[in-house]
Short mmCIF file of C-alpha atoms in Angstrom, two decimals:
data_model
loop_
_atom_site.label_atom_id
_atom_site.label_comp_id
_atom_site.label_asym_id
_atom_site.label_seq_id
_atom_site.Cartn_x
_atom_site.Cartn_y
_atom_site.Cartn_z
CA UNK A 1 42.81 118.78 160.71
CA UNK A 2 44.98 115.67 160.88
CA UNK A 3 46.62 114.32 157.75
CA UNK A 4 45.03 111.17 156.31
CA UNK A 5 46.72 108.53 154.15
CA UNK A 6 45.30 107.28 150.90
CA UNK A 7 43.35 104.07 151.44
CA UNK A 8 44.92 100.86 150.10
CA UNK A 9 43.17 99.28 147.15
CA UNK A 10 43.44 95.67 146.09
CA UNK A 11 45.44 95.06 142.91
CA UNK A 12 45.49 91.90 140.77
CA UNK A 13 48.53 89.68 141.25
CA UNK A 14 50.83 88.97 138.30
CA UNK A 15 51.30 85.47 139.63
CA UNK A 16 47.57 84.88 139.39
CA UNK A 17 47.51 86.14 135.84
CA UNK A 18 50.35 83.78 134.94
CA UNK A 19 48.61 80.82 136.54
CA UNK A 20 51.26 80.29 139.21
CA UNK A 21 49.05 80.83 142.29
CA UNK A 22 49.01 77.28 143.61
CA UNK A 23 48.91 76.01 147.16
CA UNK A 24 52.65 76.35 147.50
CA UNK A 25 52.64 80.00 146.46
CA UNK A 26 54.23 81.46 149.53
CA UNK A 27 56.35 84.50 150.04
CA UNK A 28 60.02 84.08 149.29
CA UNK A 29 62.84 85.36 147.21
CA UNK A 30 62.16 86.06 143.59
CA UNK A 31 64.09 83.39 141.73
CA UNK A 32 63.96 83.50 137.94
CA UNK A 33 63.48 80.19 136.21
CA UNK A 34 66.02 79.40 133.46
CA UNK A 35 65.81 76.59 130.98
CA UNK A 36 69.29 75.33 130.15
CA UNK A 37 68.13 72.51 127.94
CA UNK A 38 67.23 74.68 124.95
CA UNK A 39 69.45 76.68 122.65
CA UNK A 40 70.02 80.35 123.32
CA UNK A 41 69.20 81.36 119.76
CA UNK A 42 72.39 83.38 119.45
CA UNK A 43 74.63 82.99 116.43
CA UNK A 44 77.69 83.51 118.62
CA UNK A 45 76.95 80.83 121.22
CA UNK A 46 79.45 77.93 121.23
CA UNK A 47 78.38 74.44 120.32
CA UNK A 48 77.45 72.24 123.31
CA UNK A 49 78.67 68.74 123.87
CA UNK A 50 81.99 69.25 122.09
CA UNK A 51 85.11 69.92 124.09
CA UNK A 52 88.53 70.50 122.64
CA UNK A 53 91.73 69.60 124.33
CA UNK A 54 94.72 71.81 124.80
CA UNK A 55 96.66 70.25 121.95
CA UNK A 56 93.79 70.35 119.46
CA UNK A 57 94.74 73.80 118.16
CA UNK A 58 98.25 72.66 117.35
CA UNK A 59 96.88 69.63 115.55
CA UNK A 60 94.58 71.83 113.50
CA UNK A 61 97.50 73.95 112.33
CA UNK A 62 99.23 70.98 110.79
CA UNK A 63 96.19 69.81 108.89
CA UNK A 64 96.15 70.39 105.16
CA UNK A 65 93.12 72.62 104.90
CA UNK A 66 91.93 73.36 101.41
CA UNK A 67 92.89 76.77 100.15
CA UNK A 68 89.42 77.64 98.96
CA UNK A 69 87.60 76.55 102.12
CA UNK A 70 85.44 79.41 103.39
CA UNK A 71 82.58 79.48 105.92
CA UNK A 72 79.90 82.02 104.98
CA UNK A 73 77.96 83.93 107.57
CA UNK A 74 74.63 82.63 106.25
CA UNK A 75 75.58 79.01 107.05
CA UNK A 76 75.47 79.53 110.83
CA UNK A 77 72.32 77.75 112.02
CA UNK A 78 70.02 79.39 114.54
CA UNK A 79 67.11 77.68 116.36
CA UNK A 80 64.25 79.31 118.28
CA UNK A 81 64.61 78.98 122.05
CA UNK A 82 62.23 76.62 123.85
CA UNK A 83 60.16 78.16 126.66
CA UNK A 84 59.67 76.37 129.94
CA UNK A 85 56.27 74.69 130.40
CA UNK A 86 53.85 76.13 132.88
CA UNK A 87 54.00 74.78 136.37
CA UNK A 88 57.63 73.72 136.08
CA UNK A 89 59.66 73.55 139.26
CA UNK A 90 62.13 76.28 140.13
CA UNK A 91 65.07 73.87 140.24
CA UNK A 92 67.62 73.64 137.48
CA UNK A 93 66.65 71.41 134.61
CA UNK A 94 68.86 68.64 133.34
CA UNK A 95 70.80 69.47 130.19
CA UNK A 96 69.80 67.49 127.16
CA UNK A 97 72.27 65.92 124.77
CA UNK A 98 73.52 68.56 122.35
CA UNK A 99 72.61 68.13 118.74
CA UNK A 100 75.23 69.00 116.16
CA UNK A 101 74.06 70.87 113.10
CA UNK A 102 75.84 70.36 109.80
CA UNK A 103 77.46 73.45 108.26
CA UNK A 104 77.24 73.41 104.51
CA UNK A 105 80.12 74.71 102.45
CA UNK A 106 79.22 77.46 99.98
CA UNK A 107 78.61 76.53 96.41
CA UNK A 108 80.91 77.66 93.67
CA UNK A 109 78.48 80.39 92.63
CA UNK A 110 78.09 81.90 96.10
CA UNK A 111 80.22 84.90 97.02
CA UNK A 112 82.89 84.43 99.64
CA UNK A 113 82.28 86.47 102.75
CA UNK A 114 84.95 88.29 104.67
CA UNK A 115 85.15 90.87 107.40
CA UNK A 116 88.01 92.61 105.67
CA UNK A 117 86.92 94.48 102.60
CA UNK A 118 89.01 93.58 99.59
CA UNK A 119 86.70 95.32 97.12
CA UNK A 120 86.93 93.33 93.88
CA UNK A 121 89.35 90.62 95.04
CA UNK A 122 88.70 87.55 97.22
CA UNK A 123 90.16 87.06 100.68
CA UNK A 124 91.79 83.75 101.63
CA UNK A 125 91.10 81.91 104.87
CA UNK A 126 93.56 81.88 107.75
CA UNK A 127 94.64 78.37 106.74
CA UNK A 128 95.69 79.50 103.28
CA UNK A 129 99.18 78.63 102.01
CA UNK A 130 100.32 80.70 99.07
CA UNK A 131 101.67 78.77 96.09
CA UNK A 132 102.96 80.68 93.11
CA UNK A 133 101.00 79.91 89.96
CA UNK A 134 102.81 80.76 86.68
CA UNK A 135 101.18 83.49 84.61
CA UNK A 136 102.55 82.24 81.30
CA UNK A 137 103.62 78.79 80.12
CA UNK A 138 106.39 79.18 77.58
CA UNK A 139 106.86 76.47 74.99
CA UNK A 140 110.35 75.26 74.19
CA UNK A 141 113.59 74.97 76.13
CA UNK A 142 115.53 77.29 78.42
CA UNK A 143 119.23 77.67 79.10
CA UNK A 144 120.42 76.27 82.43
CA UNK A 145 123.82 76.18 84.12
CA UNK A 146 125.65 72.86 84.23
CA UNK A 147 128.49 74.09 86.48
CA UNK A 148 128.88 76.83 89.09
CA UNK A 149 129.42 80.20 87.38
CA UNK A 150 132.75 81.98 87.73
CA UNK A 151 133.17 85.70 88.23
CA UNK A 152 133.91 87.48 84.93
CA UNK A 153 134.47 84.13 83.26
CA UNK A 154 132.72 81.97 80.69
CA UNK A 155 129.69 79.96 81.73
CA UNK A 156 128.58 76.51 80.69
CA UNK A 157 124.89 76.18 79.83
CA UNK A 158 122.68 73.58 78.24
CA UNK A 159 119.12 73.51 76.92
CA UNK A 160 116.60 71.84 79.23
CA UNK A 161 112.86 71.83 79.77
CA UNK A 162 111.35 74.94 81.31
CA UNK A 163 109.65 74.88 84.69
CA UNK A 164 106.27 75.21 82.92
CA UNK A 165 106.82 72.12 80.76
CA UNK A 166 104.01 70.40 82.67
CA UNK A 167 102.23 70.77 85.99
CA UNK A 168 104.29 68.06 87.71
CA UNK A 169 107.56 69.81 86.91
CA UNK A 170 106.12 73.16 88.00
CA UNK A 171 105.08 71.79 91.39
CA UNK A 172 108.37 70.00 91.97
CA UNK A 173 110.51 72.98 90.98
CA UNK A 174 108.52 75.38 93.16
CA UNK A 175 108.79 72.96 96.08
CA UNK A 176 112.54 72.57 95.50
CA UNK A 177 113.00 76.34 95.53
CA UNK A 178 111.04 76.49 98.77
CA UNK A 179 113.63 74.36 100.57
CA UNK A 180 116.35 76.96 100.02
CA UNK A 181 117.09 78.95 103.20
CA UNK A 182 120.52 80.24 102.21
CA UNK A 183 121.48 83.85 101.46
CA UNK A 184 121.61 83.25 97.70
CA UNK A 185 119.90 81.29 94.94
CA UNK A 186 120.58 77.72 93.83
CA UNK A 187 122.58 77.86 90.61
CA UNK A 188 121.25 74.46 89.50
CA UNK A 189 117.68 75.82 89.28
CA UNK A 190 118.25 79.31 87.86
CA UNK A 191 116.54 80.04 84.56
CA UNK A 192 115.26 83.04 82.65
CA UNK A 193 111.52 83.39 83.24
CA UNK A 194 111.10 86.82 81.67
CA UNK A 195 108.85 87.24 78.64
CA UNK A 196 109.44 89.79 75.87
CA UNK A 197 107.27 90.25 72.83
CA UNK A 198 110.43 91.15 70.87
CA UNK A 199 111.81 87.62 71.32
CA UNK A 200 112.76 85.85 68.08
CA UNK A 201 110.56 82.78 67.68
CA UNK A 202 111.63 81.52 64.24
CA UNK A 203 114.93 80.24 62.93
CA UNK A 204 117.83 78.70 64.81
CA UNK A 205 118.70 79.08 68.48
CA UNK A 206 115.35 80.57 69.42
CA UNK A 207 115.84 79.35 73.00
CA UNK A 208 119.16 81.09 73.64
CA UNK A 209 119.23 84.26 75.66
CA UNK A 210 120.47 86.54 72.90
CA UNK A 211 117.35 85.74 70.86
CA UNK A 212 114.97 85.88 73.80
CA UNK A 213 116.32 89.35 74.72
CA UNK A 214 117.31 90.86 71.35
CA UNK A 215 118.52 94.38 70.61
CA UNK A 216 115.60 96.39 69.30
CA UNK A 217 117.04 99.85 68.47
CA UNK A 218 120.43 99.22 66.84
CA UNK A 219 120.00 102.06 64.30
CA UNK A 220 118.90 104.89 66.61
CA UNK A 221 121.54 107.67 66.40
CA UNK A 222 122.85 109.83 69.22
CA UNK A 223 121.90 113.48 68.88
CA UNK A 224 124.59 115.91 67.88
CA UNK A 225 125.89 118.41 70.37
CA UNK A 226 127.18 116.02 73.04
CA UNK A 227 130.48 116.78 74.74
CA UNK A 228 132.79 115.39 77.38
CA UNK A 229 132.60 117.62 80.45
CA UNK A 230 135.40 118.23 82.91
CA UNK A 231 135.40 117.92 86.68
CA UNK A 232 134.21 121.45 87.42
CA UNK A 233 131.32 121.22 84.96
CA UNK A 234 130.14 117.87 86.28
CA UNK A 235 130.38 118.79 89.97
CA UNK A 236 126.86 120.23 89.96
CA UNK A 237 125.43 116.85 88.92
CA UNK A 238 127.37 114.63 91.34
CA UNK A 239 127.18 114.17 95.13
CA UNK A 240 129.79 115.80 97.33
CA UNK A 241 130.55 116.03 101.04
CA UNK A 242 129.44 118.92 103.23
CA UNK A 243 133.06 119.92 103.91
CA UNK A 244 134.72 122.60 101.81
CA UNK A 245 138.32 122.75 100.66
CA UNK A 246 140.72 125.70 100.70
CA UNK A 247 139.61 126.93 97.30
CA UNK A 248 135.96 127.00 98.44
CA UNK A 249 134.80 123.93 96.54
CA UNK A 250 133.16 120.96 98.17
CA UNK A 251 135.35 118.04 99.15
CA UNK A 252 134.99 115.19 96.62
CA UNK A 253 134.53 111.58 97.69
CA UNK A 254 137.63 109.39 98.18
CA UNK A 255 139.11 107.62 95.15
CA UNK A 256 138.13 104.09 94.18
CA UNK A 257 140.75 101.40 93.56
CA UNK A 258 140.22 99.65 90.22
CA UNK A 259 142.13 96.94 88.37
CA UNK A 260 142.78 97.27 84.63
CA UNK A 261 144.36 95.01 82.07
CA UNK A 262 144.19 91.36 81.05
CA UNK A 263 143.18 88.75 83.58
CA UNK A 264 146.08 87.50 85.77
CA UNK A 265 148.14 90.57 84.86
CA UNK A 266 145.98 93.45 86.03
CA UNK A 267 147.26 96.74 87.38
CA UNK A 268 145.77 98.58 90.35
CA UNK A 269 144.93 102.24 89.83
CA UNK A 270 143.13 104.75 92.05
CA UNK A 271 140.40 106.55 90.16
CA UNK A 272 138.98 109.84 91.38
CA UNK A 273 135.53 111.00 90.46
CA UNK A 274 135.28 111.90 86.75
CA UNK A 275 138.76 110.63 85.89
CA UNK A 276 139.10 109.39 82.32
CA UNK A 277 141.24 106.51 81.18
CA UNK A 278 142.07 105.17 77.74
CA UNK A 279 142.04 101.39 77.76
CA UNK A 280 144.81 101.38 75.14
CA UNK A 281 147.30 101.87 77.99
CA UNK A 282 146.65 98.30 79.12
CA UNK A 283 145.06 96.75 76.00
CA UNK A 284 146.80 98.15 72.89
CA UNK A 285 144.13 96.88 70.52
CA UNK A 286 141.32 98.56 72.47
CA UNK A 287 139.87 101.92 71.44
CA UNK A 288 137.56 102.29 74.45
CA UNK A 289 137.63 104.89 77.17
CA UNK A 290 136.19 104.57 80.65
CA UNK A 291 134.77 107.00 83.19
CA UNK A 292 134.04 109.71 80.64
CA UNK A 293 131.30 112.11 81.71
CA UNK A 294 129.23 112.88 78.63
CA UNK A 295 126.55 115.57 78.51
CA UNK A 296 123.73 115.41 75.99
CA UNK A 297 122.14 118.79 75.28
CA UNK A 298 118.68 117.47 74.42
CA UNK A 299 117.00 114.07 74.67
CA UNK A 300 115.42 112.19 71.79
CA UNK A 301 111.97 112.33 73.38
CA UNK A 302 110.49 114.27 76.30
CA UNK A 303 107.24 113.63 78.19
CA UNK A 304 105.67 116.68 79.83
CA UNK A 305 102.25 116.99 81.46
CA UNK A 306 100.83 120.44 82.17
CA UNK A 307 98.45 119.53 84.99
CA UNK A 308 100.73 117.19 86.98
CA UNK A 309 104.25 115.84 87.43
CA UNK A 310 105.68 112.43 86.62
CA UNK A 311 106.54 110.53 89.79
CA UNK A 312 107.12 106.86 88.88
CA UNK A 313 108.13 105.04 85.73
CA UNK A 314 108.37 101.46 84.43
CA UNK A 315 109.04 99.86 81.05
CA UNK A 316 106.75 97.09 79.82
CA UNK A 317 109.15 96.24 77.00
CA UNK A 318 111.15 98.26 74.48
CA UNK A 319 108.09 100.18 73.24
CA UNK A 320 105.49 100.65 75.98
CA UNK A 321 105.97 102.54 79.24
CA UNK A 322 103.74 103.43 82.20
CA UNK A 323 104.09 106.69 84.14
CA UNK A 324 102.57 107.38 87.56
CA UNK A 325 101.77 111.02 88.29
CA UNK A 326 101.34 113.13 91.42
CA UNK A 327 97.57 113.46 90.97
CA UNK A 328 96.88 109.71 90.90
CA UNK A 329 96.74 109.24 87.12
CA UNK A 330 98.52 106.48 85.20
CA UNK A 331 99.59 107.43 81.68
CA UNK A 332 100.65 104.78 79.16
CA UNK A 333 102.83 105.75 76.20
CA UNK A 334 103.97 103.80 73.15
CA UNK A 335 107.48 104.95 72.21
CA UNK A 336 108.33 102.45 69.47
CA UNK A 337 107.15 104.34 66.40
CA UNK A 338 108.45 107.68 67.67
CA UNK A 339 111.94 106.37 68.44
CA UNK A 340 112.27 104.53 65.11
CA UNK A 341 111.32 107.71 63.26
CA UNK A 342 114.57 109.38 64.39
CA UNK A 343 117.13 108.79 61.65
CA UNK A 344 118.94 112.14 61.65
CA UNK A 345 121.15 113.15 64.64
CA UNK A 346 119.99 116.76 64.18
CA UNK A 347 116.30 115.91 64.59
CA UNK A 348 114.45 118.05 67.12
CA UNK A 349 113.28 116.55 70.39
CA UNK A 350 109.85 114.92 70.16
CA UNK A 351 107.55 116.63 72.67
CA UNK A 352 104.05 116.20 71.20
CA UNK A 353 103.57 112.50 71.92
CA UNK A 354 100.11 111.71 73.32
CA UNK A 355 99.39 108.87 75.75
CA UNK A 356 97.44 105.86 74.58
CA UNK A 357 95.77 105.55 78.02
CA UNK A 358 95.19 108.23 80.66
CA UNK A 359 93.43 106.68 83.66
CA UNK A 360 92.61 108.12 87.10
CA UNK A 361 93.33 105.28 89.55
CA UNK A 362 94.54 106.71 92.89
CA UNK A 363 93.45 109.63 95.04
CA UNK A 364 97.00 110.89 95.60
CA UNK A 365 100.48 110.58 94.13
CA UNK A 366 101.52 107.23 92.67
CA UNK A 367 104.83 106.41 94.30
CA UNK A 368 105.55 103.06 92.61
CA UNK A 369 104.22 100.93 89.77
CA UNK A 370 105.27 97.87 87.80
CA UNK A 371 104.01 96.00 84.77
CA UNK A 372 102.80 92.44 85.17
CA UNK A 373 105.12 90.80 82.66
CA UNK A 374 102.73 88.38 81.00
CA UNK A 375 101.14 88.37 77.54
CA UNK A 376 97.43 89.08 77.17
CA UNK A 377 95.15 86.17 76.39
CA UNK A 378 92.49 85.95 73.70
CA UNK A 379 88.91 84.84 74.22
CA UNK A 380 89.89 81.30 73.23
CA UNK A 381 92.55 81.14 75.95
CA UNK A 382 95.58 81.45 73.66
CA UNK A 383 98.37 83.89 74.65
CA UNK A 384 99.00 86.79 72.28
CA UNK A 385 102.80 86.69 72.20
CA UNK A 386 103.07 89.62 69.76
CA UNK A 387 101.08 92.07 71.92
CA UNK A 388 102.15 94.30 74.79
CA UNK A 389 101.30 93.49 78.42
CA UNK A 390 98.15 95.17 79.70
CA UNK A 391 98.15 94.80 83.51
CA UNK A 392 99.82 97.30 85.88
CA UNK A 393 100.30 97.04 89.64
CA UNK A 394 100.52 100.40 91.42
CA UNK A 395 100.83 101.82 94.92
CA UNK A 396 100.35 105.39 96.07
CA UNK A 397 100.47 107.78 98.97
CA UNK A 398 96.83 106.93 99.71
CA UNK A 399 97.92 103.46 100.89
CA UNK A 400 96.00 101.71 98.11
CA UNK A 401 97.54 98.93 96.02
CA UNK A 402 95.73 98.35 92.73
CA UNK A 403 95.79 96.01 89.78
CA UNK A 404 94.84 97.81 86.57
CA UNK A 405 93.99 96.29 83.21
CA UNK A 406 94.29 99.17 80.75
CA UNK A 407 91.79 97.44 78.43
CA UNK A 408 89.13 97.70 81.14
CA UNK A 409 89.91 101.26 82.23
CA UNK A 410 89.51 100.89 86.00
CA UNK A 411 91.60 99.43 88.79
CA UNK A 412 90.81 96.66 91.26
CA UNK A 413 91.91 97.39 94.82
CA UNK A 414 94.25 94.61 95.86
CA UNK A 415 95.01 95.89 99.36
CA UNK A 416 94.63 99.00 101.48
CA UNK A 417 96.96 100.07 104.26
CA UNK A 418 97.56 103.19 106.33
CA UNK A 419 101.21 103.40 105.29
CA UNK A 420 102.74 105.02 102.23
CA UNK A 421 103.61 102.57 99.46
CA UNK A 422 107.23 103.48 98.71
CA UNK A 423 108.25 100.56 96.50
CA UNK A 424 106.71 97.91 94.28
CA UNK A 425 108.18 95.37 91.90
CA UNK A 426 107.10 92.37 89.85
CA UNK A 427 108.55 88.89 90.22
CA UNK A 428 108.02 86.20 87.55
CA UNK A 429 108.80 83.55 90.19
CA UNK A 430 106.21 84.81 92.68
CA UNK A 431 103.83 85.44 89.73
CA UNK A 432 102.70 88.79 91.05
CA UNK A 433 103.69 92.13 92.57
CA UNK A 434 105.85 92.49 95.69
CA UNK A 435 104.88 95.48 97.79
CA UNK A 436 104.17 96.78 101.29
CA UNK A 437 101.46 96.13 103.85
CA UNK A 438 100.73 97.60 107.28
CA UNK A 439 103.55 98.00 109.83
CA UNK A 440 106.25 97.97 107.14
CA UNK A 441 105.76 94.34 106.15
CA UNK A 442 106.71 93.13 102.69
CA UNK A 443 104.15 90.88 101.03
CA UNK A 444 103.94 88.93 97.79
CA UNK A 445 100.56 89.04 96.06
CA UNK A 446 99.41 86.67 93.34
CA UNK A 447 98.24 87.95 89.96
CA UNK A 448 97.04 84.65 88.47
CA UNK A 449 93.25 84.37 88.01
CA UNK A 450 92.92 81.41 90.39
CA UNK A 451 94.85 83.15 93.19
CA UNK A 452 94.10 86.79 92.44
CA UNK A 453 94.84 89.13 95.33
CA UNK A 454 96.16 86.47 97.71
CA UNK A 455 99.61 86.48 99.21
CA UNK A 456 101.76 86.02 102.25
CA UNK A 457 104.28 87.96 104.30
CA UNK A 458 107.92 87.78 103.25
CA UNK A 459 109.77 90.22 105.51
CA UNK A 460 109.09 92.44 108.49
CA UNK A 461 111.79 95.15 108.65
CA UNK A 462 112.11 97.48 111.62
CA UNK A 463 111.60 100.58 109.51
CA UNK A 464 109.88 101.85 106.38
CA UNK A 465 110.83 100.01 103.20
CA UNK A 466 112.43 102.19 100.56
CA UNK A 467 113.32 99.74 97.80
CA UNK A 468 112.48 96.18 96.76
CA UNK A 469 113.89 94.29 93.81
CA UNK A 470 113.29 90.80 92.43
CA UNK A 471 115.35 88.88 89.91
CA UNK A 472 114.19 87.29 86.67
CA UNK A 473 116.47 84.27 87.18
CA UNK A 474 115.77 83.20 90.78
CA UNK A 475 113.21 83.85 93.56
CA UNK A 476 115.55 85.73 95.92
CA UNK A 477 114.17 89.14 96.96
CA UNK A 478 116.31 92.10 98.08
CA UNK A 479 114.75 94.67 100.43
CA UNK A 480 116.32 97.92 101.65
CA UNK A 481 114.68 99.57 104.68
CA UNK A 482 115.11 102.77 106.66
CA UNK A 483 116.55 100.82 109.61
CA UNK A 484 119.79 100.48 107.64
CA UNK A 485 119.38 96.85 106.63
CA UNK A 486 119.50 95.20 103.22
CA UNK A 487 117.74 91.85 103.56
CA UNK A 488 117.27 88.93 101.21
CA UNK A 489 114.54 86.33 101.36
CA UNK A 490 113.24 83.39 99.36
CA UNK A 491 109.82 84.28 97.98
CA UNK A 492 108.87 80.65 97.31
CA UNK A 493 109.43 79.50 100.87
CA UNK A 494 105.81 79.67 102.01
CA UNK A 495 104.87 79.80 105.69
CA UNK A 496 102.38 77.39 107.20
CA UNK A 497 100.01 79.89 108.83
CA UNK A 498 100.95 83.54 109.03
CA UNK A 499 104.35 84.93 109.89
CA UNK A 500 107.24 85.73 107.61
CA UNK A 501 109.66 83.45 105.83
CA UNK A 502 113.34 83.00 106.61
CA UNK A 503 115.46 86.00 105.65
CA UNK A 504 119.13 86.96 105.64
CA UNK A 505 120.40 90.41 106.69
#
């Protein structure tokens, strides 16, 4: 029996169902009809009818864009696409004139959107230029140099207005500091911007440095039992070379040439490690000795934690201290009352001191921390000059940089990076902490409420950063990195858009 095929059955045409079966419906290639006059409906489609030239991007960089100008994701307008009418020809339609839709700026109460999560802190736009905002406006005068300082000589100072005397002076001084591209600070603008709660605020000469930084523990005795150790006893505490001498001891470092005696009649003398010298040989009226190695058997006070180890340490003032531990906890201690209670040199070491705050902030060891040297403010907006600072900036092995207010009990993540935070310091000129970011960059972050969490890049060393230090008299920053460089940079020289500031190596 021969094989038979299935009979063909008529099927309805899709063209007939769509109403496109006219007289000109002939066979041909299947060409899809597109309508280019309507919008695509996509949020990522570029605006039509607006073309930018090649030099427009450079012009946009130079524009003074507001620092708080953000474009939220909700403000992007989307329109439904228009469908082609039935019976339209298969040719391309003429493009209509593009209509521009206005993008509304977010209100002050709307949250700022960002693709980079900053947790509790805002993120600036790419056009942002960091300007240091002072954390504390000190009333009164400050001492300022009136002539270039001389090495080991007297200095000439005079009392002038501080940089926070008014907003105009603050802006002009910060701008003047920003013009400095040299390796060192400008002596004409140096001033003491550090705040201490121990400063004397009544009486005469309250603006001089000796009253702004007074001695606070003049009556604390030294514990009995100390002794001057000799070279063999001190060798275990001091660095030596890997080479050994004939007697089997390690080779000491080479001697250091020092000059002793009155100025203009000094005598050169080579001093080996742990050599002692009585200054009466060159200054008969002096009873001092130099280079004595003194060993104290026991300290006045000892901090020990059973469940962890102390890893970082920073003084807030003469009484309060913050300690970062290896399990991510920040402990705050108040030493003032305990130290003042020691009046007898034979008093036992204090070991039972409890922390005033014990807060879990990081997930791993806290490598560096620093106090934000500014007084706390009351609810009325007045600074409490007699209280201790309350804000701590910290960085750990988890790559998290936090700002912690010990009154609140929890930290705000300022930045997160995949590198280890090896160093962190506070600068009163930059008004915030100086620490690390990704790829070994050094950044200055702002701690003022209006600029909280914002900052800019200062340096980009070729290796991991091991130490950073900022001065309390000028905005020059010193950075030591693993590539063998010690660099300095001006923290107040702000870049236009991205990039680092000028530095000296």
